mmCIF file of C-alpha atoms in Angstrom:
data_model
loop_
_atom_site.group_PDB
_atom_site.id
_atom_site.type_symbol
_atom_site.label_atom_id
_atom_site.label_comp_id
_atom_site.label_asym_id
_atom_site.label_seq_id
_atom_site.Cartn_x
_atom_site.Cartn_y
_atom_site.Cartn_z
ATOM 1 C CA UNK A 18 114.365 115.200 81.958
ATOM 2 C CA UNK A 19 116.613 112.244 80.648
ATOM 3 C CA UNK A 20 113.903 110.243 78.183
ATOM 4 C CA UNK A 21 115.159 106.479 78.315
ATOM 5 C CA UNK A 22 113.516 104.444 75.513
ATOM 6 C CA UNK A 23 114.136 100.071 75.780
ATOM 7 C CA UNK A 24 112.601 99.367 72.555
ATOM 8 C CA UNK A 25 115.432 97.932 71.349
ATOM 9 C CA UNK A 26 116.162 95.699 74.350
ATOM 10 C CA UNK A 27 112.806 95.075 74.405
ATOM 11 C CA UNK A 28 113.078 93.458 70.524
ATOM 12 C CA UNK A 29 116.400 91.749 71.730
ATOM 13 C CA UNK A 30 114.690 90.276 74.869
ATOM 14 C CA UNK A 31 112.320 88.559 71.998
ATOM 15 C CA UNK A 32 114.911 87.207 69.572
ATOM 16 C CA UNK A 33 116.083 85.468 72.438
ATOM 17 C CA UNK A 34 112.926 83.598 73.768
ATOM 18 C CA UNK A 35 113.124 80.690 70.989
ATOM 19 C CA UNK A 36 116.724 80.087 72.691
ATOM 20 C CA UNK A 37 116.456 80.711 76.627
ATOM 21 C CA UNK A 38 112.647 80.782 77.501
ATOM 22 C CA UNK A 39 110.457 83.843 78.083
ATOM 23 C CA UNK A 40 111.562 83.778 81.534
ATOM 24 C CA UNK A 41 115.540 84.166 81.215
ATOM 25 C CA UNK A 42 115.423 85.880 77.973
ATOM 26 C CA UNK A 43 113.545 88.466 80.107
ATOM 27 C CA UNK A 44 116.019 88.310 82.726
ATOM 28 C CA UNK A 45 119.257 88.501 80.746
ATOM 29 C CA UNK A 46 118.153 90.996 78.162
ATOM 30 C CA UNK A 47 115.807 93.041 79.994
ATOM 31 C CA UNK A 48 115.797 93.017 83.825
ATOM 32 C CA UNK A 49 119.294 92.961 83.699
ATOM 33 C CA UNK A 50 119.774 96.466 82.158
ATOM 34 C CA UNK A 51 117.139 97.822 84.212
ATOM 35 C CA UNK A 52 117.767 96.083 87.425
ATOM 36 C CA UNK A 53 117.920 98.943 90.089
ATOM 37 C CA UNK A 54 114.475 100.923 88.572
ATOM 38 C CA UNK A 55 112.630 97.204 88.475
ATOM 39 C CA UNK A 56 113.762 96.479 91.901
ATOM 40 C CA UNK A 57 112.435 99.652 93.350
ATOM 41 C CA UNK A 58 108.746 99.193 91.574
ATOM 42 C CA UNK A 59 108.803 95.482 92.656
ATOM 43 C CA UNK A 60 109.067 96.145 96.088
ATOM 44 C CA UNK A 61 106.836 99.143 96.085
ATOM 45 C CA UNK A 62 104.148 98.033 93.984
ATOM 46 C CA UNK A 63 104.231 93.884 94.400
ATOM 47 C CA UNK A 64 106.521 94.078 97.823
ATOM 48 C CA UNK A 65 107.750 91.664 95.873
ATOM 49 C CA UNK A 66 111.556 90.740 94.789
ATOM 50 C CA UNK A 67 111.939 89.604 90.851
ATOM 51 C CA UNK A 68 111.550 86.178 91.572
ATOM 52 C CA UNK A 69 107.323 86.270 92.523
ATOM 53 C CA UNK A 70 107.436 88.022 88.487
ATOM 54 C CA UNK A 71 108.288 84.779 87.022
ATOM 55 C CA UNK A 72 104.213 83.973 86.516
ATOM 56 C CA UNK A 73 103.546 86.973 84.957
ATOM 57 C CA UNK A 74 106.913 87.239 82.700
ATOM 58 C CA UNK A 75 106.281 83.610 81.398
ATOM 59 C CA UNK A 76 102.169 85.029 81.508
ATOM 60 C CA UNK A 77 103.146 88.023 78.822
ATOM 61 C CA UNK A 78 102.459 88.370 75.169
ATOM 62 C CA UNK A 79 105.721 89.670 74.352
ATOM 63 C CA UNK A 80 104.306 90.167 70.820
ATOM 64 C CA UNK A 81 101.423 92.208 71.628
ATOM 65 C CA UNK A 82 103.425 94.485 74.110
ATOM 66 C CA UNK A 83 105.949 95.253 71.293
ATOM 67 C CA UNK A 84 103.494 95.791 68.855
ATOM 68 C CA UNK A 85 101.690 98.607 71.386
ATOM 69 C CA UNK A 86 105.395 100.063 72.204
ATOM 70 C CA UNK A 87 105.437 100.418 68.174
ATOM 71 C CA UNK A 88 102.374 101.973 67.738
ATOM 72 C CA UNK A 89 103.334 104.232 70.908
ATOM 73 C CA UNK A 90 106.464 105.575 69.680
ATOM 74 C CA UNK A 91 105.181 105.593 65.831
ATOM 75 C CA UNK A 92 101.538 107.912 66.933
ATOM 76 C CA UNK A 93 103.897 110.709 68.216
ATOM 77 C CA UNK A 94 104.091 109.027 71.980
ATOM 78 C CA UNK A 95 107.310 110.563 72.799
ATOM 79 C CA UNK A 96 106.995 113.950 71.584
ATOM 80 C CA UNK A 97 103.584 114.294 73.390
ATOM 81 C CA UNK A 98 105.525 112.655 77.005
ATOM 82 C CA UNK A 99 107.860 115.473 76.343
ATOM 83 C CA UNK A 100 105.243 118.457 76.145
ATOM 84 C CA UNK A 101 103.328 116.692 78.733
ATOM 85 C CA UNK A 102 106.161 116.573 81.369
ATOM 86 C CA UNK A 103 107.219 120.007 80.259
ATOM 87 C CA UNK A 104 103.797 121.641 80.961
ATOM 88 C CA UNK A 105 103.383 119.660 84.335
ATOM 89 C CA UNK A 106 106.707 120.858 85.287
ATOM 90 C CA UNK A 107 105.966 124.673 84.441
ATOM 91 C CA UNK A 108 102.469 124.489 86.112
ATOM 92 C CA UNK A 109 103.778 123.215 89.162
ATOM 93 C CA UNK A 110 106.967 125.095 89.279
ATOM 94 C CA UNK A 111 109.077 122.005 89.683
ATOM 95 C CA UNK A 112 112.323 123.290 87.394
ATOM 96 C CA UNK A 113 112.817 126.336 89.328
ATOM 97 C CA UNK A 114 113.047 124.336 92.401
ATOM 98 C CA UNK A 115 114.564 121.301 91.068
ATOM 99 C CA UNK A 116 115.729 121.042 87.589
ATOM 100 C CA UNK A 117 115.061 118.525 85.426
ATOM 101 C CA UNK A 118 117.058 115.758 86.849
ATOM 102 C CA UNK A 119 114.839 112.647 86.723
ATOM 103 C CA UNK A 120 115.013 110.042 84.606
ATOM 104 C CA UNK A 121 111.607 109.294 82.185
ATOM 105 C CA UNK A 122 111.888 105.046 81.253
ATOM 106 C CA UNK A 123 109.868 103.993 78.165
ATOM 107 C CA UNK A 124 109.437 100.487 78.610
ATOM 108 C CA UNK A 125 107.140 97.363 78.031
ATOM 109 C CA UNK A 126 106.505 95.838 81.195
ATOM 110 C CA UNK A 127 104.019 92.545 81.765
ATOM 111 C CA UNK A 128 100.893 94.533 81.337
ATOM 112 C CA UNK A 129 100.036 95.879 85.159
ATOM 113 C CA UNK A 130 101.291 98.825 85.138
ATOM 114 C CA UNK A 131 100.415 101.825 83.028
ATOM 115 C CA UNK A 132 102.966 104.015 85.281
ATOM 116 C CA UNK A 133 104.900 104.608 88.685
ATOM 117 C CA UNK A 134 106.745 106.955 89.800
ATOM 118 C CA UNK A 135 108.101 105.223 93.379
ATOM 119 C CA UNK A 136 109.955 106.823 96.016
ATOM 120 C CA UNK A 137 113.764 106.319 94.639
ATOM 121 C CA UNK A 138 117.207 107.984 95.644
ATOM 122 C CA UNK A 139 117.236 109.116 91.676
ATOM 123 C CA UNK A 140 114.145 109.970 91.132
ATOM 124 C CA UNK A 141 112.449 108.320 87.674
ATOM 125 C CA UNK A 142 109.133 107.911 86.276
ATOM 126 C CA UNK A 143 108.417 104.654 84.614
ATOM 127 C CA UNK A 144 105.918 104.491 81.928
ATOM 128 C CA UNK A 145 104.528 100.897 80.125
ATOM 129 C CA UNK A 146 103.479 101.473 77.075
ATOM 130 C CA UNK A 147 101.726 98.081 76.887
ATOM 131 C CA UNK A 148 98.986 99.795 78.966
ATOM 132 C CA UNK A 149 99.000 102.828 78.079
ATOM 133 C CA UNK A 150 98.994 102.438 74.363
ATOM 134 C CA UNK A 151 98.730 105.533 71.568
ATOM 135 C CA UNK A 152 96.018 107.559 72.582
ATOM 136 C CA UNK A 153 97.231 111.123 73.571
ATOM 137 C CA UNK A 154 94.749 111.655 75.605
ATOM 138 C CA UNK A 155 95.981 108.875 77.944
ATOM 139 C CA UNK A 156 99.287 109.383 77.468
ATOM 140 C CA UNK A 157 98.679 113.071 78.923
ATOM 141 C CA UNK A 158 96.764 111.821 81.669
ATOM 142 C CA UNK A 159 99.073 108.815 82.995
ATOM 143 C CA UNK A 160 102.107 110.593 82.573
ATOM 144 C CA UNK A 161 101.312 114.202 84.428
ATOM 145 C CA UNK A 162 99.823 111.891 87.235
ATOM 146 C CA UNK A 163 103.044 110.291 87.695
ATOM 147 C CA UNK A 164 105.090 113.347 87.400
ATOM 148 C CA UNK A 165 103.042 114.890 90.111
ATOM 149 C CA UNK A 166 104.048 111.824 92.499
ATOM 150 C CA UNK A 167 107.613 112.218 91.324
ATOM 151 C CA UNK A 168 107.043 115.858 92.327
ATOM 152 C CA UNK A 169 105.266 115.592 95.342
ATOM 153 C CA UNK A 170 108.020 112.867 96.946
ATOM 154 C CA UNK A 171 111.028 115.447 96.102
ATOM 155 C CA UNK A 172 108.687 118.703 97.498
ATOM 156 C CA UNK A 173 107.825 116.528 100.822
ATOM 157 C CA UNK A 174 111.206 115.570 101.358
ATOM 158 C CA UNK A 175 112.086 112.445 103.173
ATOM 159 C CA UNK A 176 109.118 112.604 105.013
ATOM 160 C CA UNK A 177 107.320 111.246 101.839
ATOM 161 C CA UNK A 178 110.486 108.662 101.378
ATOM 162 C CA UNK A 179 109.205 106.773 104.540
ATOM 163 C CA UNK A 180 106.029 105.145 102.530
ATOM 164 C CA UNK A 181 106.177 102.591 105.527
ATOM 165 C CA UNK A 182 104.511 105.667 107.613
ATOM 166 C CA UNK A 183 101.816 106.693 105.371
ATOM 167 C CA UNK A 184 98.113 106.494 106.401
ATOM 168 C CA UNK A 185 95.293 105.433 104.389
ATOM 169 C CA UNK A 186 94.544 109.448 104.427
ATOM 170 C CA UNK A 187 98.008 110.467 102.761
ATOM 171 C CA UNK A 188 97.646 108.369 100.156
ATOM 172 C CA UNK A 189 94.251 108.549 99.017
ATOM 173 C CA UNK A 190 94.943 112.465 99.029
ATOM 174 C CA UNK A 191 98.508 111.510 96.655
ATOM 175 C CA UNK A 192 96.159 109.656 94.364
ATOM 176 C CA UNK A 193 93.635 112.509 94.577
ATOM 177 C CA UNK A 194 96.210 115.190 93.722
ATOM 178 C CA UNK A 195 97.699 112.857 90.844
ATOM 179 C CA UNK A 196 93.951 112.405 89.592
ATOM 180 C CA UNK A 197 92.820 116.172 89.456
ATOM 181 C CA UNK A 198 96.335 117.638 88.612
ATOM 182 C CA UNK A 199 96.415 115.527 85.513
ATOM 183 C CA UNK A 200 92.687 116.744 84.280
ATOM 184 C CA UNK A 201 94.281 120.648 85.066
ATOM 185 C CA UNK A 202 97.115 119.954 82.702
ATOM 186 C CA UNK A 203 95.134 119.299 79.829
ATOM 187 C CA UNK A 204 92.739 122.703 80.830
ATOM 188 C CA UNK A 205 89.516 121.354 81.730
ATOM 189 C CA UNK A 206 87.100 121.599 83.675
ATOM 190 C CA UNK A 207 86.951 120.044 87.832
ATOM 191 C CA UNK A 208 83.617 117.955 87.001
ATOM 192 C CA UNK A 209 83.156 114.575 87.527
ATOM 193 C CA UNK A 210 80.884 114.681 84.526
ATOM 194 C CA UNK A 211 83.633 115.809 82.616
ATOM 195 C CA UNK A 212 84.616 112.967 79.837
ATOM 196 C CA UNK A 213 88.163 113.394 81.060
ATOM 197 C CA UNK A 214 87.760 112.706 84.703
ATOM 198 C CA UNK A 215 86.838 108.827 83.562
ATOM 199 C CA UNK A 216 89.949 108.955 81.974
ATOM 200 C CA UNK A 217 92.096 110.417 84.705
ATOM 201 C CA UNK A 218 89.962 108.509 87.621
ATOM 202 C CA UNK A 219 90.650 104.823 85.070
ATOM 203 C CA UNK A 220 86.760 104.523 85.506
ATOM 204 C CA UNK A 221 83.529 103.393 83.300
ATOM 205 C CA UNK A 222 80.217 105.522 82.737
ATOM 206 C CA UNK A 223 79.169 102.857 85.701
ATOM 207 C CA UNK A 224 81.491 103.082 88.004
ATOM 208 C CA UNK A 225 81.587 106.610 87.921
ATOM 209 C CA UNK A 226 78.243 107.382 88.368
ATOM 210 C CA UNK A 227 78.109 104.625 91.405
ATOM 211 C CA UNK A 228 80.313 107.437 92.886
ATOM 212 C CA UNK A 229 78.864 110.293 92.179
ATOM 213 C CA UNK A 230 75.755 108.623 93.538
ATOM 214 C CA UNK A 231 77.182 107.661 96.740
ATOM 215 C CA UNK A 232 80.057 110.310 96.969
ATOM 216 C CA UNK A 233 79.001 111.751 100.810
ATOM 217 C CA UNK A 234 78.864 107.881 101.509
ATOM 218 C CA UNK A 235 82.171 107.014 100.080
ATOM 219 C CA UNK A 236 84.154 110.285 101.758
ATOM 220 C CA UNK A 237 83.066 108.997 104.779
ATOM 221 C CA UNK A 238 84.062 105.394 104.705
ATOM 222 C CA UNK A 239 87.608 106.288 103.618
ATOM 223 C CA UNK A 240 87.782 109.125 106.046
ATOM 224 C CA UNK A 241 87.073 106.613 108.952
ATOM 225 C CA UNK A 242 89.945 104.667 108.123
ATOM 226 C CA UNK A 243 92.346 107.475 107.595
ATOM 227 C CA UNK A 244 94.633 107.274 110.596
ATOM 228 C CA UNK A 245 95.513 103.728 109.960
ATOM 229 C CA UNK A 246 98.485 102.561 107.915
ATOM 230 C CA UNK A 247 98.244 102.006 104.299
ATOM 231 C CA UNK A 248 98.190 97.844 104.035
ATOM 232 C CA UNK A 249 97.825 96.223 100.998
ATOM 233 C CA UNK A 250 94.255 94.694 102.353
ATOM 234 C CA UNK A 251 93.023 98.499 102.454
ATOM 235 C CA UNK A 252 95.127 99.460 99.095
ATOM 236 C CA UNK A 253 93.670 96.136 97.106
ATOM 237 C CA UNK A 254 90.092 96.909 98.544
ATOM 238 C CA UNK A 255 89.672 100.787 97.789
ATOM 239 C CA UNK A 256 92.897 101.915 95.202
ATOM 240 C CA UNK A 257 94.305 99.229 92.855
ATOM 241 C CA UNK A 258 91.648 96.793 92.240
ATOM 242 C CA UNK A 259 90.825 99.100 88.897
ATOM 243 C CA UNK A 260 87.603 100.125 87.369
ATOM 244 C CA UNK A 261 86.015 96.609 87.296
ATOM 245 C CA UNK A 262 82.880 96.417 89.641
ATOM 246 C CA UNK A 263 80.880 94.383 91.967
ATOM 247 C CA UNK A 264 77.504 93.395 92.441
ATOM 248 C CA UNK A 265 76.784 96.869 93.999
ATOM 249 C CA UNK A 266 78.136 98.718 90.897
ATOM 250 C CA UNK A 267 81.086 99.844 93.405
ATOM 251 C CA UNK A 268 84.532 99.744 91.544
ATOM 252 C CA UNK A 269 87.734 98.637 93.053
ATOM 253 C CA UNK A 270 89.472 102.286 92.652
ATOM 254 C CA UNK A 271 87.159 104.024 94.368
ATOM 255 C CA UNK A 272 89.426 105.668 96.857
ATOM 256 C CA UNK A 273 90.921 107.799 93.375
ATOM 257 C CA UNK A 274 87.448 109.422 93.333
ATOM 258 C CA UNK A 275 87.549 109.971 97.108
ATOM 259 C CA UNK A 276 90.562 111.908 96.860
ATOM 260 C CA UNK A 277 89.935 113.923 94.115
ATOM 261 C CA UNK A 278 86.751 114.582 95.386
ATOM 262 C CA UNK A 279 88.153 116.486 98.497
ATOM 263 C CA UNK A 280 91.211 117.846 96.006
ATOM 264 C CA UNK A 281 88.452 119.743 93.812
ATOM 265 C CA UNK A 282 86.814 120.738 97.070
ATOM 266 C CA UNK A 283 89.443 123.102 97.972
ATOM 267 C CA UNK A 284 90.413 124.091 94.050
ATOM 268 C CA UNK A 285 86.632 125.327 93.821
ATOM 269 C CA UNK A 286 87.104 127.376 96.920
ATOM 270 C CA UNK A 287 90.079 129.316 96.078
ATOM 271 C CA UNK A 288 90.976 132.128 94.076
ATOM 272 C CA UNK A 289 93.634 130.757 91.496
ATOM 273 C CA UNK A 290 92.948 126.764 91.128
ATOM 274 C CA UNK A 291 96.930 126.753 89.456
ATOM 275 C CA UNK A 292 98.232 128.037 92.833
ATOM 276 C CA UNK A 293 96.271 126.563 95.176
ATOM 277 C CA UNK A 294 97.555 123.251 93.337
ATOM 278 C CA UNK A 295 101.157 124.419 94.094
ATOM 279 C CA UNK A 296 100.146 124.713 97.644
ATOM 280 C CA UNK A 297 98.777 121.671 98.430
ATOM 281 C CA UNK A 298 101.089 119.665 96.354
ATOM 282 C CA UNK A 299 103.777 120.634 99.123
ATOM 283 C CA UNK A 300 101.068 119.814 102.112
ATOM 284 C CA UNK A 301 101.139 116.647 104.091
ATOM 285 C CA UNK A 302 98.044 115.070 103.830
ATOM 286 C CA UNK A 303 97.116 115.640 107.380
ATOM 287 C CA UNK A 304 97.372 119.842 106.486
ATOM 288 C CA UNK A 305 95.001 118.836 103.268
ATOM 289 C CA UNK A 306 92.615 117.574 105.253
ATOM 290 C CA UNK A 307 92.052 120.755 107.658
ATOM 291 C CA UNK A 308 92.496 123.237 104.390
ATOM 292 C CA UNK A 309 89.416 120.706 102.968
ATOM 293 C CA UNK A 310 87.280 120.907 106.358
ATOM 294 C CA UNK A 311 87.487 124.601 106.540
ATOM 295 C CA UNK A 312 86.582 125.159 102.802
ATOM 296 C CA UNK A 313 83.779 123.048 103.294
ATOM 297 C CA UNK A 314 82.654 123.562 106.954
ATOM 298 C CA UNK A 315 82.811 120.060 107.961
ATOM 299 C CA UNK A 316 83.898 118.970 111.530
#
C-alpha cells in the first residue's frame, strides 16, 4: 500500500483563502494536485464534474476539517489505517493475489464523504478524515469497508469496472459485503445487536431497530427491485440518504442492512465464516443471491 497524506496541502490550500477565495484556493492548491483521484469520485459519487463542487467548497469549514485531520493523524490515525488495511488484506487473501499496489489518500474533503474506493485504472482508496474523525473504532470500520470494494472491483475484474451495468441487487450485496466484512475484521460477532454493527451499518439505536423490526419486510422490497439498474432515485432512496429517519422511523441507508442481512445469512450457514467471505467476495451478486436462497430455503 502507498499511504498518501495532503495535510500539508491541505494547510497551504488555507493560507491561501484570505488571497484567492475558498473556491480557487481549493482549486489551485488542492484539486490541482489531486485532480485525476477527485475526478474519478466526482463522477462516481456526484456524476458530477468539479464545477457542481463549487457550493460545497465555498460551503466548507476549512478550519474545522483541518482541525479533525490533526486530531486524526495526532490519535494514532495512520498507524491504525495501516494495521487495518494489513489485516483486511491477510483475511481476504488480497496480497497473494495482488500485491499491495493501491494507493491509500489521506485527505480532507468537504465533509460528505467518510470514504470511497471507486472503480479506477489505479486502484486507490480515499479516506476524509473530516468525517471520519479519531475514533479507532471508526477508522477500522470505514477503512476495511472500502478496502473490501477496492478488493472486490480488482477480484471481479472488468465486469465490476462497468458500474453502468450494475443492478440494484449487485450493489446492495457490495454494500452488504463491505458492511459485514468490516465487523469480521475487528472479530466480532454477526449480530445486529452487536454495538459494532451500528457502527459498520452508519445507523442509530432507532434506525436499527426499525430494521430489525421490519427486516423480512425490507428484504423483500429491495429484492423486488433487484433486476433493475442502480439509478440515483433508487441509490438516494434506499443507500446514501444516511442514518437520519422519517416519520416511519425508516432510515435512508436501509438497503446497507438489507445486504448484510443476506451476507450474514450465508456466513451463519457455513463452516468457516473467514472462507466463505473469500468466496463470496469473488461472486457476482447474481451467484450471492442463489448461495443465499439455498442456505435459507427461500424460492
Amino acid at each position: 500500500m502507498n499511504i498518501i497524506v495532503s495535510i500539508h496541502d491541505y494547510r497551504e490550500t488555507i493560507e491561501n483563502i484570505p488571497a484567492k477565495g475558498k473556491w480557487q484556493a481549493w482549486l489551485d492548491h488542492y484539486y490541482s494536485r489531486y485532480r485525476q483521484m477527485f475526478d474519478i469520485i466526482f463522477k462516481f459519487l456526484y456524476m458530477a464534474d468539479v464545477q457542481a463542487m463549487k457550493p460545497h467548497v465555498e460551503a466548507c469549514d476549512f478550519a474545522q476539517c483541518l482541525k479533525r485531520f490533526e486530531a486524526f493523524i495526532e490519535h494514532g490515525g495512520l498507524d491504525k489505517t495501516r494495521e487495518t488495511l494489513t489485516r483486511s488484506e491477510e483475511l481476504l487473501g488480497y496480497g497473494s493475489e495482488f500485491g499491495s499496489d493501491y494507493d491509500v489518500f489521506i485527505m480532507a474533503g468537504i465533509g460528505h464523504a467518510g470514504g470511497t474506493a471507486p472503480p479506477a485504472p489505479n486502484p486507490f482508496i480515499y479516506l476524509g478524515t473530516e468525517v471520519i474523525g479519531s475514533d479507532p473504532a471508526k477508522i477500522s470500520s470505514i477503512v476495511s469497508h472500502e478496502f473490501h470494494h477496492l478488493a472486490r472491483i480488482r477480484m471481479l475484474g472488468m465486469e465490476a469496472l462497468k458500474t453502468a451495468a450494475f443492478t440494484f441487487a449487485e450493489l446492495i450485496l457490495t454494500e452488504g459485503l463491505a458492511t459485514v466484512f468490516s465487523v469480521m475484521i475487528q472479530d466480532q460477532d454477526l449480530d445486529f445487536g452487536a454495538r459494532i454493527m451500528k457502527t459498520a451499518l452508519n445507523m442509530t439505536d432507532g434506525a436499527l431497530s426499525y430494521c430489525v423490526a421490519n427486516h423480512h419486510a425490507l428484504i423483500r422490497e429491495i429484492l423486488s427491485l433487484g433486476e433493475s439498474q442502480a439509478t440515483p432515485e433508487l441509490t438516494v432512496k434506499y443507500l446514501y440518504s444516511g442514518p437520519s429517519t422519517d416519520s416511519q422511523g425508516r432510515p435512508g441507508n436501509v438497503g446497507y442492512y438489507v445486504g448484510a442481512a443476506i451476507v450474514m445469512d450465508i456466513l451463519r450457514n457455513s463452516r468457516n465464516a473467514a472462507q466463505m467471505m473469500q468466496q463470496l467476495t469473488r461472486m457476482p451478486g447474481r451467484e450471492i443471491l442463489q448461495l443465499w436462497r439455498e442456505a435459507v430455503d427461500r424460492p
